[in-house]
PDB file of C-alpha atoms in Angstrom:
ATOM      1  CA  UNK A 803       0.285  -0.236   0.087  1.00  0.00           C
ATOM      2  CA  UNK A 804       1.091   3.299  -0.868  1.00  0.00           C
ATOM      3  CA  UNK A 805       2.277   5.306   2.318  1.00  0.00           C
ATOM      4  CA  UNK A 806       2.360   9.110   0.795  1.00  0.00           C
ATOM      5  CA  UNK A 807      -0.321  10.347   1.697  1.00  0.00           C
ATOM      6  CA  UNK A 808      -3.244   8.925   4.193  1.00  0.00           C
ATOM      7  CA  UNK A 809      -6.329   7.627   2.938  1.00  0.00           C
ATOM      8  CA  UNK A 810      -9.240   7.802   5.235  1.00  0.00           C
ATOM      9  CA  UNK A 811     -12.677   5.452   4.840  1.00  0.00           C
ATOM     10  CA  UNK A 812     -15.732   7.185   6.602  1.00  0.00           C
ATOM     11  CA  UNK A 813     -17.952   4.863   6.728  1.00  0.00           C
ATOM     12  CA  UNK A 814     -20.935   3.513   9.242  1.00  0.00           C
ATOM     13  CA  UNK A 815     -23.589   1.506   7.654  1.00  0.00           C
ATOM     14  CA  UNK A 816     -26.298   3.474   9.698  1.00  0.00           C
ATOM     15  CA  UNK A 817     -27.457   6.520   7.971  1.00  0.00           C
ATOM     16  CA  UNK A 818     -28.163   9.509  10.271  1.00  0.00           C
ATOM     17  CA  UNK A 819     -24.932   9.572  12.064  1.00  0.00           C
ATOM     18  CA  UNK A 820     -23.509  12.619  10.717  1.00  0.00           C
ATOM     19  CA  UNK A 821     -20.898  10.696   8.436  1.00  0.00           C
ATOM     20  CA  UNK A 822     -21.124  13.230   5.359  1.00  0.00           C
ATOM     21  CA  UNK A 823     -21.256  15.931   7.939  1.00  0.00           C
ATOM     22  CA  UNK A 824     -17.720  15.140   9.591  1.00  0.00           C
ATOM     23  CA  UNK A 825     -15.996  13.980   6.293  1.00  0.00           C
ATOM     24  CA  UNK A 826     -16.947  18.136   5.341  1.00  0.00           C
ATOM     25  CA  UNK A 827     -15.702  19.669   7.973  1.00  0.00           C
ATOM     26  CA  UNK A 828     -13.072  17.348   9.072  1.00  0.00           C
ATOM     27  CA  UNK A 829     -11.960  18.010   5.442  1.00  0.00           C
ATOM     28  CA  UNK A 830     -12.311  22.155   6.086  1.00  0.00           C
ATOM     29  CA  UNK A 831     -10.546  21.842   9.334  1.00  0.00           C
ATOM     30  CA  UNK A 832      -6.997  19.859   7.932  1.00  0.00           C
ATOM     31  CA  UNK A 833      -7.135  22.082   5.263  1.00  0.00           C
ATOM     32  CA  UNK A 834      -7.202  25.412   7.105  1.00  0.00           C
ATOM     33  CA  UNK A 835      -4.365  24.332   8.529  1.00  0.00           C
ATOM     34  CA  UNK A 836      -2.184  23.983   5.642  1.00  0.00           C
ATOM     35  CA  UNK A 837      -2.852  19.911   4.748  1.00  0.00           C
ATOM     36  CA  UNK A 838      -3.664  19.653   1.154  1.00  0.00           C
ATOM     37  CA  UNK A 839      -7.328  17.599   1.105  1.00  0.00           C
ATOM     38  CA  UNK A 840      -9.000  15.811  -1.759  1.00  0.00           C
ATOM     39  CA  UNK A 841     -12.846  14.138  -0.722  1.00  0.00           C
ATOM     40  CA  UNK A 842     -13.821  11.188  -3.114  1.00  0.00           C
ATOM     41  CA  UNK A 843     -17.911  11.397  -2.751  1.00  0.00           C
ATOM     42  CA  UNK A 844     -18.829   7.683  -3.234  1.00  0.00           C
ATOM     43  CA  UNK A 845     -22.476   8.020  -2.093  1.00  0.00           C
ATOM     44  CA  UNK A 846     -25.275   8.171  -5.096  1.00  0.00           C
ATOM     45  CA  UNK A 847     -26.985  10.901  -3.027  1.00  0.00           C
ATOM     46  CA  UNK A 848     -23.495  14.025  -3.925  1.00  0.00           C
ATOM     47  CA  UNK A 849     -24.509  15.108  -0.470  1.00  0.00           C
ATOM     48  CA  UNK A 850     -20.964  15.871  -0.035  1.00  0.00           C
ATOM     49  CA  UNK A 851     -20.458  17.420  -3.120  1.00  0.00           C
ATOM     50  CA  UNK A 852     -24.041  19.665  -2.389  1.00  0.00           C
ATOM     51  CA  UNK A 853     -22.535  20.484   1.437  1.00  0.00           C
ATOM     52  CA  UNK A 854     -19.189  21.941  -0.264  1.00  0.00           C
ATOM     53  CA  UNK A 855     -21.277  23.857  -3.001  1.00  0.00           C
ATOM     54  CA  UNK A 856     -20.464  21.930  -6.082  1.00  0.00           C
ATOM     55  CA  UNK A 857     -23.974  22.432  -8.310  1.00  0.00           C
ATOM     56  CA  UNK A 858     -24.816  19.791 -10.135  1.00  0.00           C
ATOM     57  CA  UNK A 859     -24.805  21.159 -13.425  1.00  0.00           C
ATOM     58  CA  UNK A 860     -20.981  21.405 -12.887  1.00  0.00           C
ATOM     59  CA  UNK A 861     -20.385  17.123 -12.105  1.00  0.00           C
ATOM     60  CA  UNK A 862     -19.231  16.818 -15.967  1.00  0.00           C
ATOM     61  CA  UNK A 863     -16.890  14.068 -14.203  1.00  0.00           C
ATOM     62  CA  UNK A 864     -17.456  12.731 -11.093  1.00  0.00           C
ATOM     63  CA  UNK A 865     -16.408   9.998  -8.804  1.00  0.00           C
ATOM     64  CA  UNK A 866     -17.934   6.955 -11.130  1.00  0.00           C
ATOM     65  CA  UNK A 867     -15.806   8.172 -14.370  1.00  0.00           C
ATOM     66  CA  UNK A 868     -12.996   7.674 -11.431  1.00  0.00           C
ATOM     67  CA  UNK A 869     -13.863   4.617 -10.204  1.00  0.00           C
ATOM     68  CA  UNK A 870     -14.684   2.695 -13.999  1.00  0.00           C
ATOM     69  CA  UNK A 871     -11.009   4.068 -15.227  1.00  0.00           C
ATOM     70  CA  UNK A 872     -12.354   6.951 -17.334  1.00  0.00           C
ATOM     71  CA  UNK A 873     -10.763  10.020 -15.744  1.00  0.00           C
ATOM     72  CA  UNK A 874      -7.800  10.236 -13.921  1.00  0.00           C
ATOM     73  CA  UNK A 875      -7.861  12.463 -10.091  1.00  0.00           C
ATOM     74  CA  UNK A 876      -6.896  15.469 -11.641  1.00  0.00           C
ATOM     75  CA  UNK A 877      -9.422  15.289 -14.513  1.00  0.00           C
ATOM     76  CA  UNK A 878     -12.084  14.593 -11.962  1.00  0.00           C
ATOM     77  CA  UNK A 879     -11.136  16.579  -8.832  1.00  0.00           C
ATOM     78  CA  UNK A 880     -12.897  20.329  -8.726  1.00  0.00           C
ATOM     79  CA  UNK A 881     -11.667  23.003  -6.406  1.00  0.00           C
ATOM     80  CA  UNK A 882     -14.350  24.156  -3.538  1.00  0.00           C
ATOM     81  CA  UNK A 883     -14.220  27.860  -2.024  1.00  0.00           C
ATOM     82  CA  UNK A 884     -12.114  26.290   0.832  1.00  0.00           C
ATOM     83  CA  UNK A 885      -8.252  26.925  -0.257  1.00  0.00           C
ATOM     84  CA  UNK A 886      -6.522  23.363   0.036  1.00  0.00           C
ATOM     85  CA  UNK A 887      -9.591  21.253  -0.674  1.00  0.00           C
ATOM     86  CA  UNK A 888     -10.378  19.830  -3.534  1.00  0.00           C
ATOM     87  CA  UNK A 889     -13.228  17.072  -4.001  1.00  0.00           C
ATOM     88  CA  UNK A 890     -14.375  14.513  -6.626  1.00  0.00           C
ATOM     89  CA  UNK A 891     -18.084  14.630  -6.873  1.00  0.00           C
ATOM     90  CA  UNK A 892     -21.004  12.151  -7.068  1.00  0.00           C
ATOM     91  CA  UNK A 893     -23.717  12.070  -9.177  1.00  0.00           C
ATOM     92  CA  UNK A 894     -26.409   9.077  -9.932  1.00  0.00           C
ATOM     93  CA  UNK A 895     -23.912   7.510 -12.159  1.00  0.00           C
ATOM     94  CA  UNK A 896     -23.190   5.577  -9.131  1.00  0.00           C
ATOM     95  CA  UNK A 897     -26.367   3.308  -8.679  1.00  0.00           C
ATOM     96  CA  UNK A 898     -24.851   1.637 -11.937  1.00  0.00           C
ATOM     97  CA  UNK A 899     -21.597   0.596 -10.951  1.00  0.00           C
ATOM     98  CA  UNK A 900     -22.565  -2.246  -8.593  1.00  0.00           C
ATOM     99  CA  UNK A 901     -24.084  -3.896 -11.732  1.00  0.00           C
ATOM    100  CA  UNK A 902     -21.938  -2.744 -13.846  1.00  0.00           C
ATOM    101  CA  UNK A 903     -18.421  -4.310 -12.256  1.00  0.00           C
ATOM    102  CA  UNK A 904     -19.901  -7.439 -10.690  1.00  0.00           C
ATOM    103  CA  UNK A 905     -18.394  -9.968 -12.344  1.00  0.00           C
ATOM    104  CA  UNK A 906     -14.778  -8.123 -12.933  1.00  0.00           C
ATOM    105  CA  UNK A 907     -12.239 -10.356 -11.138  1.00  0.00           C
ATOM    106  CA  UNK A 908     -10.946  -6.420  -9.583  1.00  0.00           C
ATOM    107  CA  UNK A 909     -14.376  -5.181  -8.480  1.00  0.00           C
ATOM    108  CA  UNK A 910     -13.139  -4.772  -5.188  1.00  0.00           C
ATOM    109  CA  UNK A 911     -10.067  -2.813  -6.246  1.00  0.00           C
ATOM    110  CA  UNK A 912     -10.908  -0.029  -8.860  1.00  0.00           C
ATOM    111  CA  UNK A 913     -10.711   2.992  -6.206  1.00  0.00           C
ATOM    112  CA  UNK A 914      -7.440   1.500  -5.334  1.00  0.00           C
ATOM    113  CA  UNK A 915      -5.824   1.448  -8.252  1.00  0.00           C
ATOM    114  CA  UNK A 916      -7.520   4.959  -9.326  1.00  0.00           C
ATOM    115  CA  UNK A 917      -5.186   6.124  -6.266  1.00  0.00           C
ATOM    116  CA  UNK A 918      -2.278   4.606  -7.192  1.00  0.00           C
ATOM    117  CA  UNK A 919      -1.166   7.454  -9.838  1.00  0.00           C
ATOM    118  CA  UNK A 920       0.585  10.396  -9.060  1.00  0.00           C
ATOM    119  CA  UNK A 921      -1.995  12.709  -8.804  1.00  0.00           C
ATOM    120  CA  UNK A 922      -3.308  11.230  -5.880  1.00  0.00           C
ATOM    121  CA  UNK A 923      -0.013  12.348  -3.823  1.00  0.00           C
ATOM    122  CA  UNK A 924      -0.426  15.793  -4.431  1.00  0.00           C
ATOM    123  CA  UNK A 925      -2.956  15.467  -1.581  1.00  0.00           C
ATOM    124  CA  UNK A 926      -1.664  14.975   1.802  1.00  0.00           C
ATOM    125  CA  UNK A 927      -5.166  13.358   3.226  1.00  0.00           C
ATOM    126  CA  UNK A 928      -7.390  11.581   1.040  1.00  0.00           C
ATOM    127  CA  UNK A 929     -10.849  11.195   2.663  1.00  0.00           C
ATOM    128  CA  UNK A 930     -13.571   9.101   1.223  1.00  0.00           C
ATOM    129  CA  UNK A 931     -17.578   9.816   2.049  1.00  0.00           C
ATOM    130  CA  UNK A 932     -19.397   6.122   1.898  1.00  0.00           C
ATOM    131  CA  UNK A 933     -22.382   5.408   1.358  1.00  0.00           C
ATOM    132  CA  UNK A 934     -24.773   3.956   4.450  1.00  0.00           C
ATOM    133  CA  UNK A 935     -25.046   0.731   3.705  1.00  0.00           C
ATOM    134  CA  UNK A 936     -21.927  -1.920   3.364  1.00  0.00           C
ATOM    135  CA  UNK A 937     -22.136  -2.717  -0.835  1.00  0.00           C
ATOM    136  CA  UNK A 938     -19.281  -2.542  -4.107  1.00  0.00           C
ATOM    137  CA  UNK A 939     -18.792   1.351  -3.061  1.00  0.00           C
ATOM    138  CA  UNK A 940     -17.966   0.998   0.533  1.00  0.00           C
ATOM    139  CA  UNK A 941     -15.985  -2.323  -0.083  1.00  0.00           C
ATOM    140  CA  UNK A 942     -13.606  -0.476  -2.955  1.00  0.00           C
ATOM    141  CA  UNK A 943     -13.185   3.019   0.337  1.00  0.00           C
ATOM    142  CA  UNK A 944     -12.172  -0.031   2.956  1.00  0.00           C
ATOM    143  CA  UNK A 945      -9.696  -1.819   0.040  1.00  0.00           C
ATOM    144  CA  UNK A 946      -8.126   1.666  -1.422  1.00  0.00           C
ATOM    145  CA  UNK A 947      -7.634   2.754   2.531  1.00  0.00           C
ATOM    146  CA  UNK A 948      -4.989   2.980   5.125  1.00  0.00           C
ATOM    147  CA  UNK A 949      -7.777   3.366   8.086  1.00  0.00           C
ATOM    148  CA  UNK A 950     -11.312   3.638   8.616  1.00  0.00           C
ATOM    149  CA  UNK A 951     -12.809   6.887  10.824  1.00  0.00           C
ATOM    150  CA  UNK A 952     -16.148   5.949  12.140  1.00  0.00           C
ATOM    151  CA  UNK A 953     -18.867   8.599  13.209  1.00  0.00           C
ATOM    152  CA  UNK A 954     -20.842   7.122  15.812  1.00  0.00           C
ATOM    153  CA  UNK A 955     -24.272   8.864  16.761  1.00  0.00           C
ATOM    154  CA  UNK A 956     -25.090   8.899  20.423  1.00  0.00           C
ATOM    155  CA  UNK A 957     -27.761   6.452  20.923  1.00  0.00           C
ATOM    156  CA  UNK A 958     -29.423   3.551  22.255  1.00  0.00           C
ATOM    157  CA  UNK A 959     -28.376   1.413  19.573  1.00  0.00           C
ATOM    158  CA  UNK A 960     -24.882   2.703  18.763  1.00  0.00           C
ATOM    159  CA  UNK A 961     -22.917  -0.225  20.171  1.00  0.00           C
ATOM    160  CA  UNK A 962     -25.047  -2.400  18.316  1.00  0.00           C
ATOM    161  CA  UNK A 963     -24.259  -0.745  15.028  1.00  0.00           C
ATOM    162  CA  UNK A 964     -20.425  -0.588  15.487  1.00  0.00           C
ATOM    163  CA  UNK A 965     -19.986  -3.792  16.747  1.00  0.00           C
ATOM    164  CA  UNK A 966     -21.736  -5.181  13.176  1.00  0.00           C
ATOM    165  CA  UNK A 967     -18.994  -2.784  11.668  1.00  0.00           C
ATOM    166  CA  UNK A 968     -15.804  -3.796  12.919  1.00  0.00           C
ATOM    167  CA  UNK A 969     -17.040  -7.583  12.047  1.00  0.00           C
ATOM    168  CA  UNK A 970     -17.304  -6.283   8.676  1.00  0.00           C
ATOM    169  CA  UNK A 971     -13.856  -4.447   8.848  1.00  0.00           C
ATOM    170  CA  UNK A 972     -12.295  -7.537  10.444  1.00  0.00           C
ATOM    171  CA  UNK A 973     -13.577  -9.778   7.285  1.00  0.00           C
ATOM    172  CA  UNK A 974     -12.164  -6.457   4.990  1.00  0.00           C
ATOM    173  CA  UNK A 975      -9.116  -7.131   6.444  1.00  0.00           C
ATOM    174  CA  UNK A 976      -8.952 -10.782   6.073  1.00  0.00           C
ATOM    175  CA  UNK A 977      -9.990 -11.266   2.303  1.00  0.00           C
ATOM    176  CA  UNK A 978      -8.933  -7.593   0.566  1.00  0.00           C
ATOM    177  CA  UNK A 979      -6.709  -5.202   2.623  1.00  0.00           C
ATOM    178  CA  UNK A 980      -4.720  -7.062   5.397  1.00  0.00           C
ATOM    179  CA  UNK A 981      -3.497  -3.351   6.743  1.00  0.00           C
ATOM    180  CA  UNK A 982      -6.533  -1.376   7.023  1.00  0.00           C
ATOM    181  CA  UNK A 983      -7.020   0.369  10.829  1.00  0.00           C
ATOM    182  CA  UNK A 984      -9.537   1.760  12.947  1.00  0.00           C
ATOM    183  CA  UNK A 985      -8.352   5.276  12.810  1.00  0.00           C
ATOM    184  CA  UNK A 986     -10.729   6.102  15.482  1.00  0.00           C
ATOM    185  CA  UNK A 987     -14.188   6.753  16.715  1.00  0.00           C
ATOM    186  CA  UNK A 988     -15.698  10.064  16.721  1.00  0.00           C
ATOM    187  CA  UNK A 989     -18.845  10.419  19.157  1.00  0.00           C
ATOM    188  CA  UNK A 990     -21.535  12.686  17.678  1.00  0.00           C
ATOM    189  CA  UNK A 991     -24.954  14.373  17.939  1.00  0.00           C
ATOM    190  CA  UNK A 992     -23.986  14.718  21.926  1.00  0.00           C
ATOM    191  CA  UNK A 993     -26.558  16.339  23.724  1.00  0.00           C
ATOM    192  CA  UNK A 994     -24.980  17.014  27.388  1.00  0.00           C
ATOM    193  CA  UNK A 995     -28.128  17.408  28.649  1.00  0.00           C
ATOM    194  CA  UNK A 996     -29.313  13.356  27.925  1.00  0.00           C
ATOM    195  CA  UNK A 997     -28.476  10.783  30.541  1.00  0.00           C
ATOM    196  CA  UNK A 998     -28.280   8.588  27.514  1.00  0.00           C
ATOM    197  CA  UNK A 999     -25.903   9.778  25.970  1.00  0.00           C
ATOM    198  CA  UNK A1000     -23.520  10.001  28.474  1.00  0.00           C
ATOM    199  CA  UNK A1001     -23.598   6.770  29.146  1.00  0.00           C
ATOM    200  CA  UNK A1002     -23.755   5.746  25.241  1.00  0.00           C
ATOM    201  CA  UNK A1003     -20.016   7.625  25.790  1.00  0.00           C
ATOM    202  CA  UNK A1004     -18.885   6.086  28.971  1.00  0.00           C
ATOM    203  CA  UNK A1005     -20.272   2.731  27.209  1.00  0.00           C
ATOM    204  CA  UNK A1006     -18.338   3.407  23.886  1.00  0.00           C
ATOM    205  CA  UNK A1007     -14.589   4.517  25.969  1.00  0.00           C
ATOM    206  CA  UNK A1008     -14.960   1.189  28.054  1.00  0.00           C
ATOM    207  CA  UNK A1009     -15.286  -1.316  24.909  1.00  0.00           C
ATOM    208  CA  UNK A1010     -12.761   0.519  22.733  1.00  0.00           C
ATOM    209  CA  UNK A1011     -10.682   2.794  24.538  1.00  0.00           C
ATOM    210  CA  UNK A1012      -7.800   4.796  23.000  1.00  0.00           C
ATOM    211  CA  UNK A1013      -9.370   3.804  20.127  1.00  0.00           C
ATOM    212  CA  UNK A1014     -11.778   7.172  20.367  1.00  0.00           C
ATOM    213  CA  UNK A1015     -11.208  10.494  19.714  1.00  0.00           C
ATOM    214  CA  UNK A1016     -11.340  12.588  22.741  1.00  0.00           C
ATOM    215  CA  UNK A1017     -13.273  15.510  21.101  1.00  0.00           C
ATOM    216  CA  UNK A1018     -16.990  15.037  21.321  1.00  0.00           C
ATOM    217  CA  UNK A1019     -19.217  16.420  18.363  1.00  0.00           C
ATOM    218  CA  UNK A1020     -22.223  18.002  19.427  1.00  0.00           C
ATOM    219  CA  UNK A1021     -25.723  18.701  17.994  1.00  0.00           C
ATOM    220  CA  UNK A1022     -25.501  22.003  16.854  1.00  0.00           C
ATOM    221  CA  UNK A1023     -28.255  23.549  14.640  1.00  0.00           C
ATOM    222  CA  UNK A1024     -25.521  25.777  12.781  1.00  0.00           C
ATOM    223  CA  UNK A1025     -23.813  22.334  11.923  1.00  0.00           C
ATOM    224  CA  UNK A1026     -27.159  21.030  10.100  1.00  0.00           C
ATOM    225  CA  UNK A1027     -27.496  24.488   8.855  1.00  0.00           C
ATOM    226  CA  UNK A1028     -24.695  24.815   6.909  1.00  0.00           C
ATOM    227  CA  UNK A1029     -24.878  22.563   3.970  1.00  0.00           C
ATOM    228  CA  UNK A1030     -27.998  24.303   2.702  1.00  0.00           C
ATOM    229  CA  UNK A1031     -25.829  27.331   2.273  1.00  0.00           C
ATOM    230  CA  UNK A1032     -23.329  24.829   0.040  1.00  0.00           C
ATOM    231  CA  UNK A1033     -20.934  25.792   2.982  1.00  0.00           C
ATOM    232  CA  UNK A1034     -19.145  23.623   5.592  1.00  0.00           C
ATOM    233  CA  UNK A1035     -20.171  24.381   9.137  1.00  0.00           C
ATOM    234  CA  UNK A1036     -16.242  26.376  10.067  1.00  0.00           C
ATOM    235  CA  UNK A1037     -17.169  28.517   6.978  1.00  0.00           C
ATOM    236  CA  UNK A1038     -20.870  29.091   7.845  1.00  0.00           C
ATOM    237  CA  UNK A1039     -20.350  29.772  11.257  1.00  0.00           C
ATOM    238  CA  UNK A1040     -16.816  29.024  13.077  1.00  0.00           C
ATOM    239  CA  UNK A1041     -17.153  30.273  16.413  1.00  0.00           C
ATOM    240  CA  UNK A1042     -20.500  27.706  16.714  1.00  0.00           C
ATOM    241  CA  UNK A1043     -19.449  25.036  18.920  1.00  0.00           C
ATOM    242  CA  UNK A1044     -20.160  22.406  15.868  1.00  0.00           C
ATOM    243  CA  UNK A1045     -17.398  24.084  13.752  1.00  0.00           C
ATOM    244  CA  UNK A1046     -14.668  24.140  16.861  1.00  0.00           C
ATOM    245  CA  UNK A1047     -15.296  20.754  17.418  1.00  0.00           C
ATOM    246  CA  UNK A1048     -14.258  19.696  14.123  1.00  0.00           C
ATOM    247  CA  UNK A1049     -11.520  21.855  14.538  1.00  0.00           C
ATOM    248  CA  UNK A1050     -10.152  19.775  17.795  1.00  0.00           C
ATOM    249  CA  UNK A1051     -11.091  16.348  15.320  1.00  0.00           C
ATOM    250  CA  UNK A1052      -8.574  17.392  13.183  1.00  0.00           C
ATOM    251  CA  UNK A1053      -5.964  18.395  15.853  1.00  0.00           C
ATOM    252  CA  UNK A1054      -6.721  14.697  17.486  1.00  0.00           C
ATOM    253  CA  UNK A1055      -6.250  13.251  13.526  1.00  0.00           C
ATOM    254  CA  UNK A1056      -2.746  14.950  13.087  1.00  0.00           C
ATOM    255  CA  UNK A1057      -1.294  14.205  16.660  1.00  0.00           C
ATOM    256  CA  UNK A1058      -2.810  10.476  16.208  1.00  0.00           C
ATOM    257  CA  UNK A1059      -0.746  10.686  12.384  1.00  0.00           C
ATOM    258  CA  UNK A1060       2.168  11.948  14.563  1.00  0.00           C
ATOM    259  CA  UNK A1061       2.473   9.482  16.665  1.00  0.00           C
ATOM    260  CA  UNK A1062       1.863   6.347  14.399  1.00  0.00           C
ATOM    261  CA  UNK A1063       4.394   7.656  12.202  1.00  0.00           C
ATOM    262  CA  UNK A1064       6.834   8.065  15.477  1.00  0.00           C
ATOM    263  CA  UNK A1065       5.915   4.579  16.554  1.00  0.00           C
TER     264      UNK A1065
END
């Protein structure tokens, strides 16, 4: 596996956990502190693309073209309003991807192949935003990534969904990507007034220890509003609690990377 950059899959089989919000705002925070960052939007709904203000009419080429090998990263990546942050946008063409390549022997490695070119290495971080299911798109992301970052909503069924995801990661390690690591678990939509949310935090930390980031992403109206303006929360309202939390998370991600490289 290539190590001139860091490829992180942001995934959870459960929807509505803040996965795309985390991808957009973590990428923005990393870019804000000088890292060159690329998001690859692998969800046919294209929420990461919309949340970064990429109009559907401007998505002439997309992650579908990248996965199919028709076009390179350099050809498909678009600039965003955030300096140092590019995105390979998504279109509904992705819906046909699974059917088109289901019989191909390299069907799980299309993205890994696309990320092996020199144009991937101009970025220090590549974040892969996955659909909320385990399908061939998510499998491609896990096969191409160095690690997986899991957003986990602070709710009753969180641990149940997490155990399923960790089993999936183990299966991927055994079959297609032995070096896939857990980058970390980020707890999202935390409400300090809710006793159950605090219990979930305690339970997850007890079970997974250092794998859980210290930063808690709060439930925050400004973060929820930002995508409708085509902006990351950090651009929409830098001072809101959610934006500040994502800046903290970016700092933690970089600190973990430094420790990993030093080990």
